[in-house]
Amino acid sequence: VPPPETLAASARAPTLQRTHPDARHYVGGEFVTGGSRLQDVHDPSDGRVISHVPLGGPDEVNRAVLAARTAFPAWADTPLKERVQVFYRYKALLERHLDELSALVTEEHGKVKGEADAEILKNIELVEFACSLPQMAAGEVLEVSKGVECRLERRPLGVVAAISPFNFPSMVPHWTFPNAIALGNAFILKPSELVPLSAGRIAELLKEAGLPDGIFNVVHGSREAVEAICDHPGISAVAFVGSTRVAKEVYRRGTATLKRVLALGGAKNHVIVLPDADPEMAAGGVVAAMSGCTGQRCMAASVMVAVSGVDHILDRMVAQARAMVVGRDIGPVITRAAKERIERYITEAERAGARVLVDGRGATVPGKDGGFYVGPTIIDGVRPDMQLAQEEVFGPVLAVLRTTDLDEALALQNASPYGNAASVFTESGGAARYAMERASAGMVGVNVGVPVPREPFAFGGWNDSKFGVGDITGRDAIAFWTQSKKITAKWNREAGTTWMSK
Ligand code: NAD
């Protein structure tokens, strides 16, 4: 009989108590079953099966589109100022249910309480932005010629969809649906099948906030559901967030059916540390950026470019990373396969000659034997040609590369095919400005390891980290989820004074 730790989590789990009813699709204001089969949902902190998720396909997507299409006209016809009232009420519900929503994120995703709380708090900020849309999205009007007026109005697209990744079960959906729905669209969410539970709770709270049935729908599933969304002629726009490989597929497939598509992909974020950086700020910032959310952030720092003499900073980082308690300060990664993949990257870098300064392989947490843990890991002496320097690891692993000057460091950053985030730690304004101008990334930090723009500034990367026009949040969201109508009108017959007024 093999010892328990060598058995797959799903093989052991049925003997343990399940904690959530099976997830269901949400269509037209009702939870419904459907789909080819049910897949296990695990709690990554101990590997238990806590629920099951149905894998939907074309039939479930079609049902959701029909429900959304039916609900759309009345919602689009509701003034924007009235539509956002739903989100004022929804925001109050997020505040009231913060602890419960945060606990659900922890349960299905594994992130520690502080990180899960931050996810819900960011949701609240995103909903605040949606509540501000009457101010942000007010149209424009101008007398363009004597007696002739042009006005610009923003109209919804119709039925739209978003596909989200596992790493922020609640926040990434909030990047899209509050704006898309407040702007008058009917919406279909396809959450990650690894973390399907938050979506159901979002649906319940939106209903409680007074959102009409059919305006927010959830179709669970994986590839089949995503392809059905891309192919469905009744869906006008798709926002995707996930890996670059799938982002490319979704962008190609969605635009092939002439949809508007914005597809955010993966990342390999570089943090450049200069010797004059404030040691405490730099060490703390880089360690938080590589280990926060167990490195499972598209904004995680995964390469530190150490410019000449920064060993005094690296020493602090090593001490801080070693002091972190796995299971308390850093949660598990999402699956056993992810744990194995991340540990493989570390082992291969070590074999290729890199030095593992802090080793998170084989991390365990007492009482959580089946958990998918990897501790914070810092690897020095990584060369640019190593896999660890080039590929997205999506775990708490920092590759340290050495250069002699800032130009060389920027050349390394620029050579990455990705372009989500880049940061520089320095006390020199000139050096910071130089790096900001030359970094090939959509989000750049100065003494900030995770340079996520706060609302109303928009979230979005460059290069292979994003396909499509504009960013996913902020003002760009207004353009993405609407189409503009330009109305040119003349009412006074006697105003014929220019070529246009005649
Ligand atoms: P993923 O690409 O595996 O999955 C994303 C979504 O696509 C999920 O809903 C999944 O069901 C679906 N999917 C998976 N495989 C598919 C396929 N072959 N065809 C069609 N659909 C498919 O990503 P993930 O592992 O859930 O999330 C982690 C990735 O997301 C990382 O690469 C991370 O950098 C990226 N991410 C990017 C951002 C950003 O803003 N750029 C934000 C969060 C996460």
Coordinates of C-alpha atoms and ligand atoms in Angstrom, one line a residue:
V1 CA 0.0 0.0 0.0
P2 CA 1.6 3.3 -1.0
P3 CA 2.0 5.9 1.8
P4 CA -0.8 8.6 1.7
E5 CA 1.5 11.3 0.4
T6 CA 2.2 9.4 -2.8
L7 CA -1.5 9.1 -3.7
A8 CA -3.1 11.8 -5.9
A9 CA -5.2 14.2 -3.8
S10 CA -8.3 13.2 -5.6
A11 CA -7.8 9.6 -4.8
R12 CA -7.8 10.3 -1.0
A13 CA -10.3 13.1 -0.9
P14 CA -13.6 11.2 -1.2
T15 CA -13.1 9.9 2.3
L16 CA -13.1 13.4 3.6
Q17 CA -16.1 15.6 4.1
R18 CA -17.2 17.8 1.2
T19 CA -17.8 21.3 2.3
H20 CA -19.7 23.0 -0.6
P21 CA -22.6 21.8 -2.8
D22 CA -21.6 21.3 -6.4
A23 CA -21.2 24.6 -8.3
R24 CA -23.9 25.3 -10.9
H25 CA -24.2 27.6 -13.8
Y26 CA -26.2 30.7 -13.3
V27 CA -28.5 31.6 -16.2
G28 CA -31.4 34.0 -16.2
G29 CA -31.3 34.5 -12.5
E30 CA -31.4 30.8 -11.6
F31 CA -28.8 28.2 -10.7
V32 CA -28.9 25.4 -13.2
T33 CA -27.1 22.1 -13.9
G34 CA -25.7 21.0 -17.3
G35 CA -22.5 20.1 -19.0
S36 CA -20.5 17.1 -20.0
R37 CA -19.2 16.1 -16.5
L38 CA -18.3 17.2 -13.0
Q39 CA -14.7 18.0 -12.1
D40 CA -13.3 18.0 -8.5
V41 CA -12.6 21.4 -6.8
H42 CA -9.7 21.2 -4.3
D43 CA -8.8 23.2 -1.3
P44 CA -5.1 23.7 -2.1
S45 CA -4.1 24.1 1.5
D46 CA -4.8 20.4 2.2
G47 CA -5.7 18.9 -1.1
R48 CA -9.3 18.0 0.0
V49 CA -12.1 17.9 -2.6
I50 CA -14.4 20.6 -1.4
S51 CA -16.9 20.8 -4.3
H52 CA -17.4 19.8 -7.9
V53 CA -17.7 22.1 -11.0
P54 CA -19.8 21.3 -14.0
L55 CA -17.9 21.6 -17.4
G56 CA -20.3 23.4 -19.7
G57 CA -20.0 23.7 -23.5
P58 CA -22.0 25.1 -26.4
D59 CA -25.4 24.3 -24.9
E60 CA -24.8 26.1 -21.7
V61 CA -23.2 29.1 -23.4
N62 CA -26.2 29.2 -25.8
R63 CA -28.7 29.1 -22.9
A64 CA -26.8 32.0 -21.2
V65 CA -26.7 34.0 -24.4
L66 CA -30.5 33.6 -24.9
A67 CA -31.1 34.7 -21.3
A68 CA -28.8 37.6 -21.6
R69 CA -30.2 38.7 -25.0
T70 CA -33.8 38.6 -23.5
A71 CA -32.8 40.8 -20.5
F72 CA -30.6 43.2 -22.5
P73 CA -33.1 45.7 -24.1
A74 CA -34.7 46.8 -20.8
W75 CA -31.4 47.1 -19.1
A76 CA -29.8 49.1 -22.0
D77 CA -32.9 51.3 -21.9
T78 CA -32.4 52.1 -18.2
P79 CA -30.5 55.3 -17.6
L80 CA -26.9 54.9 -16.6
K81 CA -27.6 56.8 -13.3
E82 CA -30.2 54.2 -12.4
R83 CA -28.1 51.3 -13.5
V84 CA -25.3 52.2 -11.2
Q85 CA -27.6 52.3 -8.2
V86 CA -27.4 48.5 -8.3
F87 CA -23.6 48.8 -7.8
Y88 CA -23.9 51.2 -4.9
R89 CA -26.1 48.5 -3.2
Y90 CA -23.7 45.7 -4.3
K91 CA -20.7 47.7 -2.9
A92 CA -22.5 47.8 0.5
L93 CA -23.1 44.0 0.3
L94 CA -19.3 43.4 -0.5
E95 CA -18.5 45.4 2.6
R96 CA -21.0 43.6 4.7
H97 CA -19.9 40.1 3.5
L98 CA -16.1 40.9 3.3
D99 CA -15.1 38.2 5.8
E100 CA -17.3 35.5 4.2
L101 CA -16.2 36.4 0.6
S102 CA -12.5 36.5 1.7
A103 CA -12.8 33.1 3.4
L104 CA -14.3 31.6 0.3
V105 CA -11.4 32.9 -1.8
T106 CA -9.0 31.3 0.8
E107 CA -10.8 28.1 0.7
E108 CA -10.9 27.6 -3.1
H109 CA -7.6 29.3 -3.9
G110 CA -5.5 28.9 -0.8
K111 CA -4.2 32.5 -0.4
V112 CA -3.7 33.6 3.1
K113 CA -6.3 35.8 4.9
G114 CA -4.6 39.2 4.4
E115 CA -4.3 38.5 0.6
A116 CA -7.8 37.3 0.3
D117 CA -9.1 40.4 2.2
A118 CA -7.1 42.6 -0.1
E119 CA -8.8 40.9 -3.1
I120 CA -12.3 41.8 -1.8
L121 CA -11.1 45.3 -0.9
K122 CA -9.9 45.8 -4.4
N123 CA -13.3 44.6 -5.7
I124 CA -14.9 47.4 -3.7
E125 CA -12.6 49.9 -5.3
L126 CA -13.5 48.5 -8.8
V127 CA -17.2 48.8 -8.0
E128 CA -16.6 52.4 -6.8
F129 CA -15.2 53.1 -10.3
A130 CA -18.3 51.6 -11.9
C131 CA -20.5 53.8 -9.6
S132 CA -18.6 56.8 -10.9
L133 CA -19.4 56.0 -14.6
P134 CA -22.1 58.6 -14.9
Q135 CA -19.4 61.2 -14.2
M136 CA -16.7 59.4 -16.2
A137 CA -18.8 58.4 -19.2
A138 CA -20.9 61.5 -19.7
G139 CA -21.1 62.3 -23.4
E140 CA -19.7 65.2 -25.4
V141 CA -21.6 67.9 -27.2
L142 CA -20.4 70.8 -29.4
E143 CA -21.9 73.3 -31.8
V144 CA -19.7 72.4 -34.7
S145 CA -21.1 75.0 -37.1
K146 CA -23.7 77.7 -36.6
G147 CA -26.8 76.0 -35.5
V148 CA -25.3 72.5 -36.0
E149 CA -24.7 70.3 -33.0
C150 CA -22.6 67.1 -32.7
R151 CA -23.1 64.9 -29.7
L152 CA -21.4 61.7 -28.8
E153 CA -23.2 59.0 -26.8
R154 CA -21.9 55.7 -25.5
R155 CA -24.2 52.8 -26.2
P156 CA -23.8 49.2 -24.9
L157 CA -22.7 46.4 -27.2
G158 CA -25.3 43.8 -26.2
V159 CA -24.3 40.4 -24.8
V160 CA -20.6 40.4 -23.7
A161 CA -18.4 37.8 -21.9
A162 CA -15.3 37.5 -19.8
I163 CA -13.1 34.5 -19.1
S164 CA -11.0 34.6 -15.9
P165 CA -7.9 32.8 -14.5
F166 CA -7.6 30.9 -11.2
N167 CA -5.3 33.4 -9.4
F168 CA -7.8 36.0 -8.4
P169 CA -11.2 34.1 -8.2
S170 CA -13.1 37.2 -7.2
M171 CA -11.0 40.3 -8.3
V172 CA -10.4 39.5 -12.0
P173 CA -14.1 39.0 -12.6
H174 CA -14.6 42.4 -10.9
W175 CA -12.2 44.0 -13.5
T176 CA -14.9 43.4 -16.1
F177 CA -18.5 42.9 -15.0
P178 CA -19.2 46.0 -12.9
N179 CA -18.1 48.3 -15.8
A180 CA -19.6 46.2 -18.6
I181 CA -23.0 45.9 -16.8
A182 CA -23.1 49.5 -15.6
L183 CA -22.5 50.5 -19.2
G184 CA -25.7 48.7 -20.2
N185 CA -24.5 45.3 -21.4
A186 CA -25.7 41.8 -20.5
F187 CA -22.8 39.7 -19.2
I188 CA -21.6 36.1 -19.2
L189 CA -18.7 35.1 -16.9
K190 CA -16.7 31.9 -17.4
P191 CA -14.6 31.5 -14.2
S192 CA -11.6 29.3 -13.9
E193 CA -12.8 25.7 -13.3
L194 CA -10.1 25.5 -10.5
V195 CA -11.9 28.2 -8.5
P196 CA -15.6 28.3 -9.4
L197 CA -17.2 29.0 -6.0
S198 CA -16.7 32.8 -5.7
A199 CA -18.7 33.4 -9.0
G200 CA -21.8 31.8 -7.5
R201 CA -21.7 34.1 -4.5
I202 CA -21.2 37.1 -6.7
A203 CA -24.3 36.1 -8.6
E204 CA -26.3 35.9 -5.4
L205 CA -25.2 39.2 -4.2
L206 CA -25.8 41.0 -7.5
K207 CA -29.4 39.6 -7.4
E208 CA -29.8 40.8 -3.8
A209 CA -28.5 44.2 -5.0
G210 CA -31.4 44.3 -7.4
L211 CA -29.7 43.4 -10.7
P212 CA -32.4 42.1 -13.1
D213 CA -32.3 38.4 -14.0
G214 CA -30.3 37.6 -17.1
I215 CA -27.9 40.5 -16.9
F216 CA -25.2 38.5 -15.1
N217 CA -24.8 34.9 -16.0
V218 CA -22.2 32.3 -15.1
V219 CA -21.2 29.4 -17.3
H220 CA -18.6 27.0 -15.8
G221 CA -16.2 25.0 -17.7
S222 CA -12.8 25.0 -19.4
R223 CA -11.6 24.8 -23.0
E224 CA -15.0 23.8 -24.5
A225 CA -16.9 26.6 -22.8
V226 CA -14.2 29.1 -23.8
E227 CA -14.3 28.0 -27.4
A228 CA -18.1 28.1 -27.4
I229 CA -18.0 31.7 -26.1
C230 CA -15.4 32.7 -28.9
D231 CA -17.6 31.1 -31.5
H232 CA -21.0 32.2 -30.5
P233 CA -22.4 34.8 -32.9
G234 CA -24.6 36.3 -30.2
I235 CA -21.7 37.6 -28.2
S236 CA -20.2 40.9 -29.2
A237 CA -17.1 41.3 -27.0
V238 CA -14.9 39.0 -25.0
A239 CA -12.3 40.0 -22.3
F240 CA -9.9 37.2 -21.4
V241 CA -7.4 37.1 -18.6
G242 CA -5.0 34.1 -18.3
S243 CA -1.8 32.6 -19.8
T244 CA -0.3 34.0 -23.0
R245 CA -0.8 30.6 -24.8
V246 CA -4.6 30.7 -24.2
A247 CA -4.8 34.5 -24.6
K248 CA -3.4 34.1 -28.1
E249 CA -5.9 31.3 -28.9
V250 CA -8.8 33.3 -27.6
Y251 CA -7.7 36.5 -29.4
R252 CA -7.4 34.6 -32.7
R253 CA -10.6 32.6 -32.3
G254 CA -12.7 35.5 -31.0
T255 CA -11.7 37.9 -33.7
A256 CA -12.1 35.3 -36.3
T257 CA -15.9 35.6 -35.6
L258 CA -15.4 39.4 -35.7
K259 CA -15.8 40.0 -32.0
R260 CA -14.1 42.7 -30.1
V261 CA -11.5 40.9 -28.0
L262 CA -9.1 42.0 -25.3
A263 CA -6.9 39.2 -24.1
L264 CA -4.5 39.7 -21.2
G265 CA -1.7 37.1 -20.9
G266 CA 1.1 36.0 -18.7
A267 CA 4.2 37.8 -17.5
K268 CA 7.9 37.7 -16.5
N269 CA 8.3 40.8 -14.4
H270 CA 11.8 42.2 -13.8
V271 CA 12.8 44.2 -10.8
I272 CA 16.0 46.2 -11.3
V273 CA 17.8 47.0 -8.0
L274 CA 20.5 49.6 -8.1
P275 CA 23.2 49.8 -5.3
D276 CA 21.9 53.2 -4.1
A277 CA 18.4 51.8 -3.3
D278 CA 17.1 52.2 0.2
P279 CA 18.1 48.7 1.6
E280 CA 15.0 48.2 3.7
M281 CA 12.5 49.4 1.1
A282 CA 14.2 47.4 -1.7
A283 CA 14.5 44.2 0.3
G284 CA 11.0 44.3 1.6
G285 CA 9.5 45.4 -1.7
V286 CA 11.2 42.7 -3.7
V287 CA 10.5 39.9 -1.3
A288 CA 6.8 40.9 -1.1
A289 CA 6.6 41.1 -4.9
M290 CA 8.1 37.6 -5.4
S291 CA 6.3 35.8 -2.6
G292 CA 2.9 37.6 -2.3
C293 CA 0.0 35.4 -3.3
T294 CA 2.7 32.7 -3.5
G295 CA 4.1 34.2 -6.6
Q296 CA 0.8 33.5 -8.4
R297 CA 0.3 37.0 -9.7
C298 CA 0.7 38.3 -13.2
M299 CA 2.4 41.2 -11.4
A300 CA 4.8 39.0 -9.4
A301 CA 8.5 39.9 -9.5
S302 CA 10.2 36.8 -10.9
V303 CA 13.5 38.2 -12.0
M304 CA 15.7 40.6 -9.9
V305 CA 18.4 42.3 -11.9
A306 CA 21.1 43.1 -9.4
V307 CA 23.1 46.0 -10.8
S308 CA 26.7 45.7 -9.4
G309 CA 27.1 45.8 -5.6
V310 CA 23.7 45.0 -4.1
D311 CA 24.7 42.1 -1.9
H312 CA 23.8 44.0 1.3
I313 CA 20.2 44.2 -0.1
L314 CA 20.2 40.5 -1.2
D315 CA 21.4 39.5 2.3
R316 CA 18.4 41.2 3.8
M317 CA 16.1 39.6 1.3
V318 CA 17.4 36.1 2.1
A319 CA 16.9 36.7 5.8
Q320 CA 13.3 38.0 5.2
A321 CA 12.4 35.1 3.0
R322 CA 13.9 32.5 5.4
A323 CA 11.8 34.1 8.2
M324 CA 8.5 33.5 6.4
V325 CA 6.4 30.8 7.8
V326 CA 4.8 28.6 5.1
G327 CA 1.1 28.2 5.7
R328 CA 0.9 31.4 7.7
D329 CA 2.7 34.0 5.7
I330 CA 2.5 32.2 2.3
G331 CA -0.2 30.0 1.1
P332 CA -0.1 27.0 -1.2
V333 CA 0.0 27.0 -5.0
I334 CA -3.1 26.0 -6.8
T335 CA -2.5 22.3 -7.7
R336 CA -0.1 19.5 -7.1
A337 CA 0.9 19.8 -10.8
A338 CA 1.8 23.5 -10.2
K339 CA 3.9 22.5 -7.2
E340 CA 5.8 19.9 -9.2
R341 CA 6.3 22.3 -12.1
I342 CA 7.7 25.1 -9.9
E343 CA 10.0 22.7 -8.0
R344 CA 11.3 21.4 -11.4
Y345 CA 12.2 24.9 -12.4
I346 CA 14.3 25.3 -9.2
T347 CA 16.0 21.9 -9.7
E348 CA 16.8 22.6 -13.3
A349 CA 18.3 26.0 -12.5
E350 CA 20.4 24.4 -9.8
R351 CA 21.6 21.7 -12.2
A352 CA 22.6 24.4 -14.7
G353 CA 24.8 26.0 -12.1
A354 CA 22.7 28.6 -10.3
R355 CA 22.9 28.8 -6.5
V356 CA 19.7 28.3 -4.4
L357 CA 20.1 30.8 -1.6
V358 CA 16.6 30.1 -0.1
D359 CA 15.0 26.8 -1.0
G360 CA 11.2 26.4 -0.9
R361 CA 11.2 22.9 -2.3
G362 CA 9.5 20.2 -0.2
A363 CA 7.8 22.7 2.1
T364 CA 5.2 21.2 4.4
V365 CA 2.7 22.6 6.9
P366 CA 1.8 20.6 10.1
G367 CA -1.7 19.1 9.8
K368 CA -1.9 20.0 6.1
D369 CA -0.2 16.9 4.6
G370 CA -2.0 17.0 1.3
G371 CA -1.3 20.8 0.8
F372 CA 0.4 22.0 -2.4
Y373 CA 3.1 24.1 -0.7
V374 CA 6.3 25.7 -2.1
G375 CA 8.2 28.1 0.2
P376 CA 9.8 31.3 -0.9
T377 CA 12.9 30.6 -3.1
I378 CA 15.7 32.9 -4.1
I379 CA 18.2 31.7 -6.7
D380 CA 21.4 33.6 -7.4
G381 CA 23.7 33.3 -10.4
V382 CA 20.9 32.7 -12.9
R383 CA 22.0 33.3 -16.5
P384 CA 19.8 34.9 -19.1
D385 CA 19.8 31.7 -21.2
M386 CA 18.3 29.6 -18.4
Q387 CA 14.6 28.6 -18.5
L388 CA 14.1 30.2 -15.1
A389 CA 15.2 33.5 -16.5
Q390 CA 12.9 33.4 -19.5
E391 CA 9.7 31.5 -18.6
E392 CA 6.8 32.4 -16.4
V393 CA 7.2 30.1 -13.3
F394 CA 4.0 31.4 -11.4
G395 CA 5.3 30.5 -8.0
P396 CA 7.3 32.1 -5.2
V397 CA 10.7 31.9 -7.0
L398 CA 13.0 34.8 -7.7
A399 CA 15.8 34.4 -10.2
V400 CA 18.7 36.8 -9.5
L401 CA 20.6 38.0 -12.5
R402 CA 23.8 40.1 -12.2
T403 CA 24.7 43.1 -14.4
T404 CA 27.3 45.8 -14.2
D405 CA 25.2 48.7 -15.2
L406 CA 21.6 49.9 -15.7
D407 CA 21.7 49.7 -19.5
E408 CA 22.6 46.1 -19.3
A409 CA 19.8 45.5 -16.8
L410 CA 17.3 47.3 -19.1
A411 CA 18.5 45.2 -22.1
L412 CA 17.6 42.1 -20.1
Q413 CA 14.2 43.4 -19.3
N414 CA 13.6 44.5 -22.9
A415 CA 14.6 41.1 -24.2
S416 CA 11.7 39.4 -22.5
P417 CA 8.7 38.7 -24.8
Y418 CA 6.4 39.7 -22.1
G419 CA 5.7 43.3 -20.9
N420 CA 3.3 43.4 -17.9
A421 CA 5.3 45.0 -15.2
A422 CA 8.9 46.3 -14.5
S423 CA 10.3 48.1 -11.5
V424 CA 13.4 49.9 -10.4
F425 CA 14.6 50.4 -6.9
T426 CA 16.9 53.4 -6.5
E427 CA 17.2 56.7 -4.6
S428 CA 18.2 58.5 -7.8
G429 CA 15.4 60.4 -9.6
G430 CA 17.5 60.5 -12.7
A431 CA 18.1 56.8 -12.8
A432 CA 14.5 56.1 -12.0
R433 CA 13.4 58.3 -14.9
Y434 CA 15.9 56.7 -17.3
A435 CA 14.5 53.2 -16.4
M436 CA 10.9 54.3 -16.6
E437 CA 11.4 55.6 -20.1
R438 CA 13.2 52.5 -21.3
A439 CA 11.3 49.6 -19.7
S440 CA 9.2 47.7 -22.2
A441 CA 6.2 47.2 -20.0
G442 CA 2.7 48.5 -19.5
M443 CA 3.0 49.0 -15.8
V444 CA 6.3 50.4 -14.3
G445 CA 7.2 50.9 -10.7
V446 CA 9.7 53.1 -8.9
N447 CA 10.5 51.7 -5.5
V448 CA 7.2 49.7 -5.8
G449 CA 7.6 46.0 -6.5
V450 CA 4.1 45.3 -7.6
P451 CA 3.1 48.4 -9.6
V452 CA -0.6 47.7 -10.0
P453 CA -2.3 51.0 -10.9
R454 CA -5.1 51.9 -8.6
E455 CA -8.4 53.1 -10.0
P456 CA -9.0 55.2 -12.2
F457 CA -5.7 54.2 -13.8
A458 CA -6.0 51.3 -16.1
F459 CA -4.6 47.8 -15.8
G460 CA -2.8 46.3 -18.8
G461 CA 0.5 45.2 -20.1
W462 CA 2.4 45.3 -23.4
N463 CA 3.9 42.8 -25.8
D464 CA 2.9 39.2 -25.1
S465 CA 1.2 40.2 -21.9
K466 CA -1.8 41.7 -23.8
F467 CA -3.5 41.3 -27.2
G468 CA -6.0 43.9 -28.3
V469 CA -6.5 47.6 -28.0
G470 CA -6.7 49.5 -24.7
D471 CA -6.5 48.3 -21.1
I472 CA -9.1 46.2 -19.1
T473 CA -10.0 48.7 -16.4
G474 CA -10.2 52.5 -15.9
R475 CA -11.2 54.8 -18.7
D476 CA -10.3 52.3 -21.4
A477 CA -13.0 50.0 -20.1
I478 CA -15.6 52.6 -21.1
A479 CA -14.3 52.4 -24.7
F480 CA -14.1 48.6 -24.7
W481 CA -17.6 47.9 -23.4
T482 CA -19.4 50.5 -25.5
Q483 CA -19.7 51.7 -29.0
S484 CA -20.0 55.5 -29.7
K485 CA -22.8 57.0 -31.5
K486 CA -22.3 60.5 -33.1
I487 CA -25.4 62.5 -33.7
T488 CA -25.3 65.6 -35.9
A489 CA -28.4 67.7 -35.7
K490 CA -29.7 71.0 -37.0
W491 CA -33.0 72.5 -36.0
N492 CA -32.8 76.2 -36.9
R493 CA -33.4 76.6 -40.6
E494 CA -32.2 80.2 -40.7
A495 CA -28.6 79.4 -39.5
G496 CA -27.2 78.7 -43.0
T497 CA -24.0 80.6 -42.8
T498 CA -21.3 78.0 -43.5
W499 CA -20.7 75.1 -45.9
M500 CA -21.9 72.7 -43.2
S501 CA -25.0 74.6 -42.1
K502 CA -26.6 74.7 -45.6
Ligands
NAD1 P1 -5.1 29.7 -18.1 O1 -4.7 30.4 -19.4 O2 -4.7 28.3 -17.9 O3 -6.7 29.8 -17.9 C1 -7.4 31.0 -18.1 C2 -8.8 30.6 -18.5 O4 -8.8 30.0 -19.8 C3 -9.6 29.7 -17.6 O5 -10.9 30.2 -17.4 C4 -9.5 28.4 -18.3 O6 -10.6 27.6 -18.0 C5 -9.4 28.7 -19.7 N1 -8.6 27.8 -20.5 C6 -7.5 27.1 -20.1 N2 -7.0 26.4 -21.1 C7 -7.7 26.7 -22.2 C8 -7.6 26.3 -23.6 N3 -6.7 25.4 -24.0 N4 -8.5 26.9 -24.4 C9 -9.4 27.7 -24.0 N5 -9.6 28.1 -22.7 C10 -8.7 27.6 -21.8 O7 -4.5 30.6 -16.9 P2 -4.5 30.3 -15.4 O8 -3.5 29.2 -15.1 O9 -5.9 30.1 -14.9 O10 -4.0 31.6 -14.8 C11 -2.6 32.0 -14.7 C12 -2.2 32.8 -15.8 O11 -2.9 33.9 -16.0 C13 -0.7 33.2 -15.7 O12 -0.1 33.1 -16.9 C14 -0.9 34.7 -15.3 O13 0.2 35.5 -15.6 C15 -2.1 35.1 -16.1 N6 -2.8 36.3 -15.6 C16 -2.6 37.4 -16.3 C17 -3.2 38.6 -15.8 C18 -3.0 39.9 -16.5 O14 -3.6 40.8 -16.2 N7 -2.2 39.9 -17.6 C19 -3.9 38.5 -14.6 C20 -4.1 37.3 -13.9 C21 -3.5 36.2 -14.4

